[in-house]
């Protein structure tokens, strides 16, 4: 059945939800088609056994990220400073002793979002009408039909729209969606070379009953060139009532099962923080390589490769097809800030084109 829509947004991450919210404020209804069973994209907050908000995805923002800061303020969501007081640790290699260092808390520190990053996602969704977000709607084809675009999903649902905005990683656009007529060759050649931020990363979270590291004068910040853990940060909540860590594992950890990764993480934590580290309430990790993040073998050479590329700023299919998403932003691409900027830039283009 063909459903007639004003605007279709492909992708229900931060950019897509922000764009839909901005449009609704102008009484322009947009329908979001999200391929996965959940909204949020690369923002995913797990609730621990003590309801500790634990980030498996995007976590931090900086003081220079003014667009997301103003968005949080407008939505009544607080930001709070990443804890770094006390001794931080660095493990150069397996043969060298662990080094201690101190990171001063200052205005340049990172910030986290009250209630977890998904608090922002669900608050934005609450501004929309329930029918505006359709889950499990993976788009695989977009074709031009006169003054309209026809959007087709893998489950053979079809939607007709005046304009379509692609708020998903460009690499997925190139590998999963066919276009008729074809997009320009220079654009299709670009898609696999645009880095998908977080793609391939392994994020882990650990929840504890008490902040034993803080009680022993440690910040919870740990960097290592040896062992399974690459980075770790204190993940205590804004009210300082729920406790844990989050961080990244080294890329080689993909070769292990999750149970093996947990064992190696706890062994490494015991070495640096003592026996109490071996008694978490919860351990979880996520390898960001599923079909909603990466597909095929992208031709990547360096971080942020081709993020914000000029070709992604243009409109296609007779100015009916637009690009959004954090990788499209010309500044702070890959970050939550970039996702907000991309949504606002796309919003202005859509309003101007009406």
Tab-separated table of C-alpha atoms in Angstrom:
chain	number	residue	atom	x	y	z
A	1	UNK	CA	0.000	0.000	0.000
A	2	UNK	CA	1.401	3.385	-0.987
A	3	UNK	CA	1.273	5.955	1.798
A	4	UNK	CA	1.497	9.619	0.839
A	5	UNK	CA	3.785	11.669	3.070
A	6	UNK	CA	5.083	15.225	2.979
A	7	UNK	CA	8.620	14.310	4.108
A	8	UNK	CA	10.190	10.934	4.870
A	9	UNK	CA	13.257	10.739	7.089
A	10	UNK	CA	15.244	7.528	6.738
A	11	UNK	CA	16.943	6.850	10.079
A	12	UNK	CA	15.677	7.314	13.635
A	13	UNK	CA	18.894	8.389	15.313
A	14	UNK	CA	19.600	11.790	16.837
A	15	UNK	CA	19.630	13.628	13.496
A	16	UNK	CA	16.393	12.097	12.280
A	17	UNK	CA	14.508	12.732	15.517
A	18	UNK	CA	15.872	16.267	15.839
A	19	UNK	CA	14.898	17.065	12.260
A	20	UNK	CA	11.382	15.670	12.699
A	21	UNK	CA	10.989	17.708	15.893
A	22	UNK	CA	12.123	20.934	14.195
A	23	UNK	CA	9.763	20.340	11.280
A	24	UNK	CA	6.801	19.648	13.557
A	25	UNK	CA	7.387	23.012	15.256
A	26	UNK	CA	6.657	24.511	11.815
A	27	UNK	CA	3.589	22.270	11.434
A	28	UNK	CA	5.402	20.165	8.838
A	29	UNK	CA	4.868	16.484	9.535
A	30	UNK	CA	7.697	14.079	8.749
A	31	UNK	CA	7.576	10.292	8.987
A	32	UNK	CA	10.674	8.480	10.240
A	33	UNK	CA	11.475	5.046	8.823
A	34	UNK	CA	13.919	3.289	11.159
A	35	UNK	CA	15.459	-0.003	10.020
A	36	UNK	CA	16.133	-1.422	13.478
A	37	UNK	CA	13.736	-2.413	16.283
A	38	UNK	CA	14.676	0.671	18.330
A	39	UNK	CA	15.274	4.395	17.945
A	40	UNK	CA	18.509	6.132	18.850
A	41	UNK	CA	21.021	4.876	16.314
A	42	UNK	CA	24.466	5.073	17.865
A	43	UNK	CA	23.058	6.408	21.129
A	44	UNK	CA	22.167	3.426	23.311
A	45	UNK	CA	21.796	3.563	27.089
A	46	UNK	CA	21.529	0.301	29.008
A	47	UNK	CA	19.810	0.342	32.403
A	48	UNK	CA	21.847	-1.650	34.902
A	49	UNK	CA	20.570	-3.887	37.690
A	50	UNK	CA	20.478	-0.824	39.963
A	51	UNK	CA	19.030	1.223	37.086
A	52	UNK	CA	22.420	2.809	36.478
A	53	UNK	CA	22.378	4.496	33.047
A	54	UNK	CA	25.240	2.810	31.189
A	55	UNK	CA	26.306	4.045	27.757
A	56	UNK	CA	26.994	1.504	25.033
A	57	UNK	CA	27.048	4.287	22.434
A	58	UNK	CA	27.649	8.028	22.196
A	59	UNK	CA	28.375	9.465	25.632
A	60	UNK	CA	30.270	12.741	25.845
A	61	UNK	CA	29.930	16.336	24.709
A	62	UNK	CA	32.277	19.286	25.085
A	63	UNK	CA	31.756	22.881	26.135
A	64	UNK	CA	32.312	23.953	22.506
A	65	UNK	CA	29.358	21.803	21.399
A	66	UNK	CA	26.936	24.693	21.638
A	67	UNK	CA	24.135	23.220	19.514
A	68	UNK	CA	23.587	20.138	21.638
A	69	UNK	CA	24.026	22.170	24.838
A	70	UNK	CA	21.294	24.587	23.755
A	71	UNK	CA	19.094	21.646	22.711
A	72	UNK	CA	19.474	19.995	26.111
A	73	UNK	CA	18.675	23.264	27.852
A	74	UNK	CA	15.556	23.795	25.733
A	75	UNK	CA	14.359	20.267	26.572
A	76	UNK	CA	15.044	20.655	30.298
A	77	UNK	CA	17.800	18.030	30.367
A	78	UNK	CA	20.903	18.701	32.455
A	79	UNK	CA	24.488	18.043	31.497
A	80	UNK	CA	27.111	17.218	34.112
A	81	UNK	CA	30.870	17.064	34.181
A	82	UNK	CA	32.759	13.850	33.563
A	83	UNK	CA	34.399	12.880	36.853
A	84	UNK	CA	38.205	12.982	36.756
A	85	UNK	CA	39.250	13.765	40.345
A	86	UNK	CA	41.987	11.637	41.888
A	87	UNK	CA	44.602	9.333	40.413
A	88	UNK	CA	44.253	8.312	36.774
A	89	UNK	CA	46.212	5.374	35.368
A	90	UNK	CA	48.202	4.592	32.208
A	91	UNK	CA	49.608	1.196	31.255
A	92	UNK	CA	52.339	1.726	28.598
A	93	UNK	CA	52.899	-1.978	27.910
A	94	UNK	CA	52.944	-5.333	29.656
A	95	UNK	CA	56.550	-4.888	30.765
A	96	UNK	CA	56.325	-1.386	32.278
A	97	UNK	CA	54.770	-0.432	35.617
A	98	UNK	CA	51.428	1.336	35.587
A	99	UNK	CA	51.847	5.106	35.695
A	100	UNK	CA	49.710	7.531	37.696
A	101	UNK	CA	48.676	10.968	36.459
A	102	UNK	CA	46.157	13.652	37.382
A	103	UNK	CA	43.598	15.361	35.145
A	104	UNK	CA	42.357	18.718	36.485
A	105	UNK	CA	38.613	19.332	36.415
A	106	UNK	CA	38.171	22.476	34.343
A	107	UNK	CA	35.892	24.132	31.822
A	108	UNK	CA	37.403	22.125	28.982
A	109	UNK	CA	36.199	18.858	30.527
A	110	UNK	CA	33.794	16.488	28.867
A	111	UNK	CA	30.146	16.394	29.918
A	112	UNK	CA	27.550	13.659	30.075
A	113	UNK	CA	23.770	13.772	29.783
A	114	UNK	CA	21.506	13.406	32.806
A	115	UNK	CA	19.779	10.026	32.708
A	116	UNK	CA	21.979	8.829	29.860
A	117	UNK	CA	22.260	9.825	26.224
A	118	UNK	CA	19.011	8.051	25.346
A	119	UNK	CA	17.216	10.529	27.603
A	120	UNK	CA	17.720	13.045	24.799
A	121	UNK	CA	16.463	10.539	22.223
A	122	UNK	CA	13.269	9.670	24.103
A	123	UNK	CA	12.568	13.301	24.976
A	124	UNK	CA	12.752	14.248	21.291
A	125	UNK	CA	10.505	11.305	20.369
A	126	UNK	CA	7.961	12.414	22.976
A	127	UNK	CA	7.545	15.644	20.995
A	128	UNK	CA	6.393	13.698	17.954
A	129	UNK	CA	3.122	11.963	17.203
A	130	UNK	CA	3.263	8.171	17.696
A	131	UNK	CA	2.560	7.452	14.027
A	132	UNK	CA	5.565	9.535	12.957
A	133	UNK	CA	8.080	6.825	13.904
A	134	UNK	CA	7.947	3.443	12.173
A	135	UNK	CA	10.399	0.783	13.383
A	136	UNK	CA	11.641	-2.300	11.517
A	137	UNK	CA	11.261	-0.359	8.271
A	138	UNK	CA	14.511	-0.929	6.412
A	139	UNK	CA	14.597	1.076	3.183
A	140	UNK	CA	16.150	-0.667	0.187
A	141	UNK	CA	15.015	1.440	-2.792
A	142	UNK	CA	14.125	5.024	-3.678
A	143	UNK	CA	12.806	5.917	-7.109
A	144	UNK	CA	11.540	9.070	-8.722
A	145	UNK	CA	7.954	9.168	-9.935
A	146	UNK	CA	7.086	12.567	-11.405
A	147	UNK	CA	7.137	15.173	-8.650
A	148	UNK	CA	7.310	12.496	-5.933
A	149	UNK	CA	9.803	9.990	-4.544
A	150	UNK	CA	8.725	6.424	-3.890
A	151	UNK	CA	10.426	4.805	-0.897
A	152	UNK	CA	10.372	1.013	-0.671
A	153	UNK	CA	11.285	-1.204	2.291
A	154	UNK	CA	12.570	-4.781	2.459
A	155	UNK	CA	9.102	-5.851	3.627
A	156	UNK	CA	7.574	-4.426	0.413
A	157	UNK	CA	5.944	-1.428	2.074
A	158	UNK	CA	5.949	1.661	-0.141
A	159	UNK	CA	5.723	5.314	0.817
A	160	UNK	CA	5.257	8.310	-1.451
A	161	UNK	CA	6.802	11.608	-0.397
A	162	UNK	CA	7.541	15.080	-1.683
A	163	UNK	CA	11.013	14.973	-0.158
A	164	UNK	CA	13.254	12.336	1.451
A	165	UNK	CA	16.083	12.918	3.929
A	166	UNK	CA	18.698	10.213	4.481
A	167	UNK	CA	19.783	10.425	8.129
A	168	UNK	CA	21.941	7.316	8.192
A	169	UNK	CA	25.637	6.693	7.520
A	170	UNK	CA	26.493	7.384	3.848
A	171	UNK	CA	28.278	4.037	3.674
A	172	UNK	CA	24.945	2.301	4.359
A	173	UNK	CA	23.201	4.471	1.764
A	174	UNK	CA	25.620	3.205	-0.863
A	175	UNK	CA	25.510	-0.453	0.134
A	176	UNK	CA	21.839	-0.954	1.032
A	177	UNK	CA	19.700	1.448	-1.019
A	178	UNK	CA	19.198	1.442	-4.798
A	179	UNK	CA	18.169	4.615	-6.620
A	180	UNK	CA	16.236	5.142	-9.833
A	181	UNK	CA	17.395	7.112	-11.683
A	182	UNK	CA	20.923	6.487	-10.456
A	183	UNK	CA	22.687	9.054	-8.338
A	184	UNK	CA	25.768	10.792	-9.820
A	185	UNK	CA	28.775	8.508	-10.146
A	186	UNK	CA	31.025	10.760	-8.056
A	187	UNK	CA	28.501	10.543	-5.201
A	188	UNK	CA	28.122	6.770	-5.311
A	189	UNK	CA	31.929	6.440	-5.407
A	190	UNK	CA	32.099	8.613	-2.288
A	191	UNK	CA	29.695	6.545	-0.141
A	192	UNK	CA	32.038	3.660	0.838
A	193	UNK	CA	34.853	6.109	1.668
A	194	UNK	CA	32.891	8.075	4.287
A	195	UNK	CA	33.839	6.876	7.754
A	196	UNK	CA	30.950	5.738	9.930
A	197	UNK	CA	31.741	7.060	13.399
A	198	UNK	CA	31.716	4.296	16.066
A	199	UNK	CA	31.759	1.706	13.285
A	200	UNK	CA	33.863	-1.240	14.428
A	201	UNK	CA	34.282	0.084	17.973
A	202	UNK	CA	33.750	-2.178	20.994
A	203	UNK	CA	32.134	-0.298	23.866
A	204	UNK	CA	31.745	-1.926	27.280
A	205	UNK	CA	29.987	-1.037	30.516
A	206	UNK	CA	30.335	-2.351	34.072
A	207	UNK	CA	28.027	-1.636	37.005
A	208	UNK	CA	29.034	-1.793	40.692
A	209	UNK	CA	27.211	-1.462	43.994
A	210	UNK	CA	29.736	1.045	45.374
A	211	UNK	CA	32.328	3.440	43.865
A	212	UNK	CA	35.288	1.664	45.508
A	213	UNK	CA	37.746	3.372	43.153
A	214	UNK	CA	36.610	6.838	44.266
A	215	UNK	CA	36.828	5.733	47.900
A	216	UNK	CA	40.455	4.739	47.240
A	217	UNK	CA	41.399	8.020	45.534
A	218	UNK	CA	41.133	6.903	41.900
A	219	UNK	CA	39.331	8.820	39.156
A	220	UNK	CA	38.303	5.684	37.298
A	221	UNK	CA	40.138	6.946	34.215
A	222	UNK	CA	42.438	4.315	32.718
A	223	UNK	CA	44.316	4.045	29.413
A	224	UNK	CA	46.230	0.984	28.310
A	225	UNK	CA	48.415	-0.227	25.465
A	226	UNK	CA	48.358	-3.699	27.004
A	227	UNK	CA	45.479	-6.046	27.710
A	228	UNK	CA	41.929	-6.011	26.472
A	229	UNK	CA	40.950	-2.580	27.836
A	230	UNK	CA	41.995	0.429	25.743
A	231	UNK	CA	40.127	3.185	27.630
A	232	UNK	CA	37.965	3.408	30.745
A	233	UNK	CA	36.044	6.209	32.521
A	234	UNK	CA	34.013	6.624	35.687
A	235	UNK	CA	30.305	6.248	34.879
A	236	UNK	CA	28.648	7.386	38.117
A	237	UNK	CA	25.261	9.039	37.528
A	238	UNK	CA	24.468	12.737	38.023
A	239	UNK	CA	23.087	12.163	41.552
A	240	UNK	CA	26.143	10.106	42.606
A	241	UNK	CA	23.902	7.236	43.662
A	242	UNK	CA	24.649	4.694	40.908
A	243	UNK	CA	28.097	3.564	39.875
A	244	UNK	CA	30.099	1.953	37.115
A	245	UNK	CA	32.586	2.305	34.282
A	246	UNK	CA	32.355	2.636	30.541
A	247	UNK	CA	35.032	2.560	27.888
A	248	UNK	CA	36.460	0.874	24.811
A	249	UNK	CA	38.121	-2.483	24.280
A	250	UNK	CA	40.993	-2.920	21.870
A	251	UNK	CA	39.970	-4.002	18.335
A	252	UNK	CA	41.386	-7.507	18.746
A	253	UNK	CA	38.708	-8.264	21.350
A	254	UNK	CA	36.305	-9.031	18.492
A	255	UNK	CA	37.938	-12.457	18.292
A	256	UNK	CA	36.626	-13.443	21.738
A	257	UNK	CA	33.154	-14.348	22.917
A	258	UNK	CA	31.432	-11.881	25.215
A	259	UNK	CA	32.005	-14.189	28.177
A	260	UNK	CA	35.723	-14.309	27.374
A	261	UNK	CA	35.843	-10.527	27.000
A	262	UNK	CA	34.212	-10.153	30.419
A	263	UNK	CA	36.765	-12.496	31.995
A	264	UNK	CA	39.732	-10.616	30.501
A	265	UNK	CA	38.284	-7.212	31.448
A	266	UNK	CA	37.792	-8.236	35.074
A	267	UNK	CA	41.280	-9.740	35.215
A	268	UNK	CA	42.775	-6.470	33.989
A	269	UNK	CA	40.683	-4.413	36.404
A	270	UNK	CA	41.766	-6.614	39.307
A	271	UNK	CA	45.397	-5.891	38.410
A	272	UNK	CA	44.905	-2.133	38.614
A	273	UNK	CA	42.069	-1.652	41.137
A	274	UNK	CA	42.092	-4.756	43.323
A	275	UNK	CA	39.782	-7.632	44.133
A	276	UNK	CA	36.625	-5.520	44.476
A	277	UNK	CA	36.724	-4.943	40.722
A	278	UNK	CA	35.941	-8.630	40.141
A	279	UNK	CA	32.456	-8.339	41.670
A	280	UNK	CA	30.343	-6.261	39.278
A	281	UNK	CA	26.572	-6.253	39.266
A	282	UNK	CA	26.602	-6.297	35.482
A	283	UNK	CA	28.962	-6.467	32.514
A	284	UNK	CA	27.833	-5.779	28.943
A	285	UNK	CA	29.540	-4.835	25.706
A	286	UNK	CA	28.612	-4.091	22.134
A	287	UNK	CA	30.550	-4.477	18.898
A	288	UNK	CA	29.323	-1.731	16.563
A	289	UNK	CA	29.397	-3.749	13.343
A	290	UNK	CA	25.772	-4.809	12.815
A	291	UNK	CA	23.747	-4.202	9.640
A	292	UNK	CA	22.450	-0.881	10.986
A	293	UNK	CA	25.986	0.545	11.278
A	294	UNK	CA	28.290	-1.104	8.725
A	295	UNK	CA	27.889	-3.215	5.607
A	296	UNK	CA	30.572	-4.651	3.351
A	297	UNK	CA	34.151	-3.403	3.492
A	298	UNK	CA	34.310	0.417	3.507
A	299	UNK	CA	37.487	1.909	1.978
A	300	UNK	CA	38.661	3.844	5.038
A	301	UNK	CA	42.115	5.215	5.720
A	302	UNK	CA	41.852	7.750	8.564
A	303	UNK	CA	39.365	9.054	11.173
A	304	UNK	CA	36.560	11.310	9.915
A	305	UNK	CA	37.484	10.440	6.327
A	306	UNK	CA	35.180	12.392	3.979
A	307	UNK	CA	32.862	13.372	6.837
A	308	UNK	CA	31.161	16.655	5.902
A	309	UNK	CA	32.078	16.202	2.224
A	310	UNK	CA	30.746	18.892	-0.109
A	311	UNK	CA	28.834	16.355	-2.215
A	312	UNK	CA	26.772	15.450	0.850
A	313	UNK	CA	25.619	19.056	1.242
A	314	UNK	CA	23.776	19.066	-2.101
A	315	UNK	CA	20.272	17.884	-3.006
A	316	UNK	CA	19.621	15.189	-5.614
A	317	UNK	CA	16.772	13.685	-7.652
A	318	UNK	CA	15.577	17.139	-8.728
A	319	UNK	CA	16.097	18.609	-5.240
A	320	UNK	CA	13.863	16.046	-3.569
A	321	UNK	CA	16.613	13.957	-1.904
A	322	UNK	CA	18.650	15.360	1.012
A	323	UNK	CA	21.395	14.042	3.278
A	324	UNK	CA	21.423	14.355	7.072
A	325	UNK	CA	23.210	12.504	9.853
A	326	UNK	CA	26.335	13.296	11.808
A	327	UNK	CA	28.752	12.266	9.032
A	328	UNK	CA	27.209	14.964	6.817
A	329	UNK	CA	27.921	17.843	9.205
A	330	UNK	CA	30.807	20.069	8.027
A	331	UNK	CA	31.936	20.509	11.659
A	332	UNK	CA	31.988	18.107	14.625
A	333	UNK	CA	31.017	15.280	12.297
A	334	UNK	CA	30.786	11.950	14.084
A	335	UNK	CA	29.724	13.549	17.365
A	336	UNK	CA	26.272	14.192	18.815
A	337	UNK	CA	26.962	17.863	18.092
A	338	UNK	CA	27.446	17.023	14.424
A	339	UNK	CA	24.134	15.169	14.378
A	340	UNK	CA	22.321	18.250	15.718
A	341	UNK	CA	24.107	20.569	13.260
A	342	UNK	CA	23.269	18.280	10.332
A	343	UNK	CA	19.593	18.231	11.369
A	344	UNK	CA	19.439	22.021	11.666
A	345	UNK	CA	21.189	22.539	8.318
A	346	UNK	CA	18.805	20.120	6.627
A	347	UNK	CA	15.811	21.769	8.292
A	348	UNK	CA	16.797	25.136	6.814
A	349	UNK	CA	17.162	23.623	3.343
A	350	UNK	CA	13.759	21.932	3.576
A	351	UNK	CA	12.004	25.087	4.737
A	352	UNK	CA	13.704	27.191	2.073
A	353	UNK	CA	12.690	24.707	-0.646
A	354	UNK	CA	8.988	24.818	0.203
